[in-house]
Amino acid sequence: MNKQEILELINKYNEGKCNADEISLLESWYLTQNSLHHKELDEQKIEQDLDQVFKQLPKAKVRKLWWPKAAVAAAIVILCAGIIVYSNYFKRSDLALDQINVYKNDVFPGGNKAVLTLANGQRINLDSTKHGIVINTTLTYNDGTSITSSGKTGNDAKQLSMQTPRGGQYRIVLPDGTKVWLNAGSFIKFPSTFSKARIREIELRGEAYFEVAKVFLDKAIAGKTGQRMPFIVKTTLQDIQVLGTHINVNAYSDEPVTATTLIEGAVSVSSNDRFAKAKTIKPMMLKPGEQAGTDSKGQLNIKRVDTEQVLAWKNDYFMFKDEPIKSIMRKLSRWYDIDVSYEGDLSDLTFLGVVSKSKNISTVLKVMESTGSVHFKIEGRRIIVTR
């Protein structure tokens, strides 16, 4: 685009008449010209007008930045809804497509995949075109359609389980109405009914987000009315007791800590029974925005966290804030069902960024690679990472 076209587009933006493509084109032009050091940027009027455009962009359109703190030659790359924003400029420019680094191999993102195991051992591969199921006296998808199975769950508290593979996610509504989002490579075990019980207890491996339903004990059991039935989440390292609240539990075995994050409500967290000595410490109560982490020695620590970052996976995107590359690659390996190997010491590399989970893995890798600090090679479903 020439200067006149840019200025006309700026005026159109200021009048609120730009569509999404035109906004992307405007930003793409500015970023690409800046990165290529074109002389046109010496035109003070264009610089001032473009700077003003970016200052006026609403928060919803602010582009997130990826950059490695420890990179020798760091570069800032802007993301637009999970894709590099200057891709639109390349499409409209005279630059040859072979100038853009394109991976010969690529890996598609994960999707809705899970296996439900009934009390009789029957395994049901859940429909990938659906995204959740409802557990009641009958089994249905959350759109009301029936799940083909041997029949009903029954009224007895028989144990059921659901497992997502790497590259899979699924939702489930438990018999008490509690909503659960199960992340990739996770497992949850629960009874077919919570009636006539004093507690609601489930087991979790991997990661899940819970919106726990408020359930009151039967008067015949509690001896009085108005007493809530506790909801217990048991993991390898933690016991979590909640009462009508929203929490996220990350209990992957390959993570250094099991982390429980309180979004709203109240929750009590303690080290698991396997840590006899640590159990002498009283359970810790969390406030919204706090996270309780338990390491392999049973030590429990509380800290404030960014809940948006914690829940990014549940909201279908990745968010990294000064996150080590190996931590990032663990998350990518679960969602894209890939294996990762490293060559050389990369422990000092951290990245900041946001990207959609619906994009192929090459989108994430290209952006990180564009910083000049890291290189990726895709071999089938294996990613080789080098400095």
XYZ file of C-alpha atoms in Angstrom:
387
model
C 0.000 0.000 0.000
C 1.160 3.553 -0.708
C 1.113 6.425 1.757
C -2.227 7.767 0.543
C -3.892 4.372 0.967
C -2.472 4.045 4.483
C -3.714 7.502 5.470
C -7.151 6.772 4.009
C -7.283 3.540 5.988
C -6.268 5.415 9.146
C -9.057 7.947 8.608
C -11.515 5.118 8.017
C -10.402 3.479 11.269
C -10.802 6.730 13.211
C -14.346 6.990 11.859
C -15.063 3.467 13.130
C -15.680 2.102 9.634
C -12.820 -0.427 9.409
C -13.702 -4.097 9.329
C -11.566 -6.805 10.948
C -9.576 -7.473 7.756
C -8.783 -3.787 7.289
C -7.644 -3.426 10.904
C -5.425 -6.483 10.482
C -4.060 -5.097 7.197
C -3.269 -1.756 8.809
C -1.419 -3.381 11.682
C 0.285 -5.810 9.328
C 1.600 -3.000 7.148
C 2.972 -1.128 10.110
C 4.637 -4.142 11.723
C 6.123 -5.503 8.518
C 7.430 -2.153 7.331
C 8.935 -1.592 10.763
C 10.663 -4.984 10.772
C 12.065 -4.418 7.264
C 13.251 -0.868 8.118
C 11.637 0.679 5.035
C 12.392 4.331 4.463
C 8.714 5.201 4.409
C 8.780 5.034 8.212
C 10.755 8.282 8.171
C 7.570 10.050 7.210
C 6.644 11.657 10.517
C 2.978 12.024 9.662
C 2.502 8.280 9.021
C 4.339 7.293 12.190
C 2.330 9.694 14.332
C -0.995 8.599 12.857
C -0.206 4.904 13.173
C 0.984 5.314 16.752
C -2.290 7.049 17.517
C -4.236 4.153 15.978
C -2.525 1.619 18.215
C -3.065 3.765 21.309
C -6.795 3.877 20.533
C -7.221 0.156 19.955
C -9.669 -1.296 22.526
C -8.296 -3.881 24.930
C -10.080 -6.668 23.068
C -7.906 -5.920 20.036
C -4.589 -5.486 21.853
C -2.152 -7.991 20.410
C -0.178 -10.203 22.781
C 3.602 -10.363 22.571
C 5.918 -13.345 22.402
C 9.507 -12.766 23.468
C 12.250 -14.717 25.280
C 13.840 -12.820 28.148
C 17.148 -14.610 27.778
C 17.369 -14.485 23.987
C 20.586 -13.084 22.549
C 18.733 -11.452 19.676
C 15.137 -11.132 20.793
C 12.433 -9.940 18.400
C 8.861 -8.930 19.133
C 6.262 -10.856 17.189
C 2.609 -9.875 17.402
C -0.159 -12.475 17.442
C -3.623 -11.876 16.065
C -6.177 -14.490 17.235
C -3.527 -17.151 17.171
C -1.950 -16.325 13.807
C 0.880 -13.990 12.860
C -0.788 -10.682 12.033
C 1.481 -9.768 9.170
C 0.348 -12.857 7.240
C -2.298 -10.645 5.600
C 0.428 -8.283 4.442
C 2.389 -11.125 2.876
C -0.730 -12.173 0.967
C -1.068 -8.675 -0.493
C 2.620 -7.935 -1.097
C 5.137 -8.838 -3.763
C 7.162 -10.944 -1.337
C 7.619 -14.482 -2.616
C 5.902 -17.175 -0.600
C 9.139 -19.109 -0.411
C 10.516 -16.344 1.814
C 8.139 -17.454 4.560
C 9.391 -20.286 6.750
C 6.916 -23.144 6.305
C 7.300 -26.510 8.008
C 7.264 -29.513 5.713
C 5.434 -31.473 8.427
C 2.677 -30.277 10.693
C 0.494 -31.593 13.502
C -3.194 -30.839 13.833
C -4.659 -29.755 17.182
C -6.565 -32.058 19.505
C -10.323 -32.328 19.713
C -13.252 -33.844 21.603
C -12.072 -37.345 22.456
C -12.790 -39.468 25.524
C -13.621 -42.978 26.679
C -16.339 -43.636 29.266
C -15.975 -46.846 31.290
C -19.087 -48.226 32.972
C -19.224 -50.221 36.205
C -19.501 -53.483 34.246
C -16.267 -52.708 32.404
C -17.893 -51.677 29.145
C -15.864 -48.982 27.373
C -17.660 -46.423 25.232
C -15.756 -44.254 22.756
C -17.607 -40.957 23.026
C -18.743 -39.093 19.931
C -16.082 -36.633 18.726
C -18.780 -34.378 17.244
C -20.164 -33.826 20.771
C -18.313 -32.070 23.554
C -19.876 -33.404 26.745
C -22.013 -36.013 28.510
C -24.516 -35.991 31.356
C -24.459 -38.740 34.007
C -27.830 -39.554 35.495
C -30.009 -42.645 35.683
C -29.493 -42.670 31.917
C -26.475 -41.670 29.852
C -26.857 -38.821 27.389
C -24.757 -36.300 25.562
C -25.264 -32.743 26.718
C -27.429 -32.031 23.691
C -29.896 -34.670 24.945
C -29.069 -37.435 22.488
C -28.677 -40.918 23.915
C -25.329 -42.643 24.360
C -25.309 -46.131 22.890
C -24.461 -48.442 25.770
C -25.656 -51.486 27.623
C -28.257 -49.418 29.409
C -28.753 -47.341 32.542
C -26.311 -46.377 35.265
C -28.721 -47.556 37.958
C -29.401 -46.207 41.427
C -26.467 -47.884 43.160
C -23.297 -45.876 43.683
C -21.262 -47.841 41.202
C -17.940 -46.431 40.069
C -17.661 -45.000 36.564
C -14.709 -43.302 34.936
C -13.878 -41.138 31.955
C -10.481 -40.723 30.359
C -9.230 -38.310 27.717
C -6.186 -39.291 25.656
C -3.382 -36.924 24.737
C -4.925 -34.707 22.111
C -8.402 -35.024 23.633
C -10.740 -33.068 25.887
C -14.324 -33.551 27.067
C -16.927 -32.220 29.462
C -19.046 -34.123 31.929
C -21.988 -33.293 34.183
C -21.810 -35.486 37.274
C -24.934 -36.999 38.922
C -25.150 -34.078 41.388
C -25.090 -31.457 38.618
C -21.405 -30.563 39.034
C -19.880 -29.522 35.712
C -16.388 -30.759 34.850
C -14.092 -29.774 31.980
C -11.469 -32.502 31.512
C -8.191 -31.491 29.874
C -6.051 -33.670 27.589
C -4.429 -36.775 29.059
C -6.677 -36.812 32.128
C -8.737 -39.329 34.117
C -11.700 -38.907 36.470
C -13.449 -41.560 38.568
C -16.837 -40.964 40.191
C -19.932 -42.836 41.481
C -23.056 -43.153 39.362
C -25.054 -41.435 42.127
C -24.353 -39.389 45.260
C -27.733 -40.022 46.883
C -27.759 -41.369 50.427
C -24.085 -40.422 50.851
C -22.423 -38.105 53.346
C -19.789 -36.870 50.918
C -19.275 -36.577 47.183
C -15.855 -37.985 46.410
C -14.145 -38.237 43.031
C -10.604 -39.109 41.906
C -8.592 -37.085 39.409
C -5.408 -37.531 37.446
C -4.422 -34.832 34.994
C -6.280 -31.519 34.889
C -9.903 -30.484 35.308
C -11.974 -27.397 35.937
C -14.935 -27.844 38.294
C -18.121 -25.864 38.772
C -19.329 -27.660 41.877
C -23.082 -27.824 42.449
C -24.472 -27.001 45.896
C -26.028 -30.142 47.355
C -27.511 -30.488 50.845
C -27.418 -33.612 52.959
C -30.608 -35.580 53.488
C -32.091 -34.733 56.888
C -32.198 -38.430 57.720
C -28.416 -38.521 57.356
C -27.433 -35.094 58.700
C -29.992 -34.953 61.475
C -30.797 -31.386 60.486
C -31.564 -29.382 57.374
C -29.301 -26.897 55.570
C -26.054 -28.846 55.867
C -24.104 -29.031 52.626
C -22.679 -32.249 51.297
C -18.886 -31.867 50.991
C -17.327 -32.356 47.559
C -13.915 -34.042 47.734
C -11.360 -34.210 44.924
C -8.587 -36.717 45.589
C -5.333 -36.548 43.605
C -1.999 -38.254 44.054
C -0.615 -35.384 46.137
C -3.643 -33.461 47.421
C -7.049 -33.823 49.062
C -9.338 -30.938 48.145
C -12.611 -30.194 49.920
C -14.960 -27.713 48.301
C -18.428 -26.362 48.999
C -20.202 -24.968 45.933
C -17.280 -23.343 44.187
C -15.272 -23.018 40.979
C -11.779 -24.508 41.020
C -9.086 -25.704 38.642
C -6.949 -28.701 39.609
C -3.736 -29.510 37.752
C -2.503 -32.928 38.892
C -0.381 -34.171 35.990
C 2.287 -36.633 37.096
C 4.956 -34.929 34.954
C 4.433 -31.515 36.550
C 6.643 -30.532 39.522
C 3.633 -29.666 41.707
C -0.067 -30.463 41.958
C -1.814 -27.086 41.852
C -5.333 -26.230 42.996
C -6.560 -22.766 42.020
C -9.668 -21.202 43.536
C -11.684 -19.081 41.113
C -14.627 -18.320 43.391
C -16.112 -19.665 46.632
C -14.083 -21.468 49.296
C -11.851 -24.508 49.328
C -9.655 -26.372 51.795
C -6.493 -28.100 50.546
C -4.259 -30.572 52.365
C -1.453 -32.939 51.440
C -2.551 -36.463 50.566
C -2.529 -39.340 53.065
C 0.700 -40.631 51.554
C 2.489 -37.803 53.362
C 1.973 -38.861 56.978
C 4.277 -36.182 58.384
C 2.912 -33.436 56.191
C -0.617 -34.292 57.331
C 0.236 -32.845 60.729
C -0.040 -29.455 59.029
C -3.585 -28.107 59.122
C -5.460 -27.900 55.809
C -5.037 -24.525 54.130
C -7.993 -22.378 53.125
C -7.762 -20.550 49.817
C -9.168 -17.212 48.781
C -10.289 -16.522 45.194
C -7.228 -15.996 43.008
C -4.987 -18.140 45.203
C -3.294 -21.394 44.250
C -2.152 -24.189 46.557
C 0.777 -26.177 45.222
C 2.022 -29.461 46.651
C 5.408 -30.848 45.607
C 6.595 -34.463 45.633
C 7.669 -34.114 49.288
C 4.222 -33.068 50.419
C 5.128 -29.435 51.033
C 2.120 -27.175 50.536
C 2.504 -23.525 49.500
C -0.021 -20.827 48.615
C 0.503 -17.997 46.132
C -1.505 -15.486 44.104
C -1.892 -16.335 40.420
C -3.420 -14.971 37.231
C -6.636 -16.991 36.939
C -6.995 -16.068 33.260
C -3.722 -17.844 32.580
C -4.758 -20.851 34.682
C -8.071 -21.209 32.810
C -6.693 -20.509 29.323
C -6.782 -24.217 28.397
C -10.457 -24.441 29.343
C -11.220 -21.352 27.245
C -9.511 -22.868 24.183
C -6.216 -21.016 24.089
C -2.712 -21.146 25.517
C -1.371 -18.315 27.651
C 2.252 -18.198 28.754
C 3.766 -15.540 31.002
C 7.541 -15.761 31.365
C 7.090 -19.529 31.177
C 10.070 -21.879 30.700
C 10.177 -23.564 27.336
C 10.012 -27.064 28.815
C 6.808 -26.186 30.673
C 5.334 -24.844 27.434
C 6.326 -27.960 25.513
C 4.706 -30.221 28.140
C 1.395 -28.455 27.508
C 1.807 -28.627 23.755
C 2.734 -32.319 23.910
C -0.542 -33.151 25.672
C -2.760 -31.180 23.325
C -1.063 -32.127 20.057
C -0.137 -35.667 21.159
C 3.531 -35.226 20.348
C 6.824 -36.273 21.885
C 9.505 -33.681 22.567
C 13.284 -33.992 22.759
C 15.873 -31.325 23.492
C 19.383 -30.719 22.234
C 21.541 -28.474 24.385
C 20.715 -26.394 27.452
C 17.506 -24.396 27.023
C 16.710 -23.847 30.693
C 17.139 -20.072 30.495
C 14.522 -19.527 27.792
C 11.141 -18.158 28.860
C 8.328 -16.892 26.651
C 5.302 -14.625 26.874
C 2.349 -15.137 24.559
C -1.193 -16.137 23.706
C -2.257 -18.479 20.908
C -5.429 -20.333 19.991
C -5.614 -24.074 20.671
C -7.395 -24.522 17.331
C -4.246 -23.798 15.310
C -1.785 -26.357 14.004
C 1.344 -26.717 16.098
C 3.415 -24.999 13.403
C 1.685 -21.715 14.275
C 2.987 -21.843 17.833
C 6.436 -23.062 16.831
C 6.869 -20.456 14.082
C 6.109 -17.621 16.453
C 8.556 -18.871 19.081
C 11.169 -19.585 16.415
C 10.768 -16.066 14.994
C 12.370 -14.677 18.143
C 15.708 -16.047 16.988
C 16.377 -17.887 20.226
C 15.053 -21.363 19.513
C 14.645 -23.767 16.580
C 12.158 -26.602 16.057
C 12.204 -29.602 13.763
C 9.132 -31.760 13.223
C 9.717 -35.448 12.572
C 6.348 -37.161 12.428
C 4.877 -36.649 15.891
C 8.237 -35.789 17.422
C 9.476 -32.231 17.971
C 13.213 -31.629 18.324
C 14.054 -28.406 20.155
C 17.462 -26.711 19.819
C 18.837 -23.296 20.685
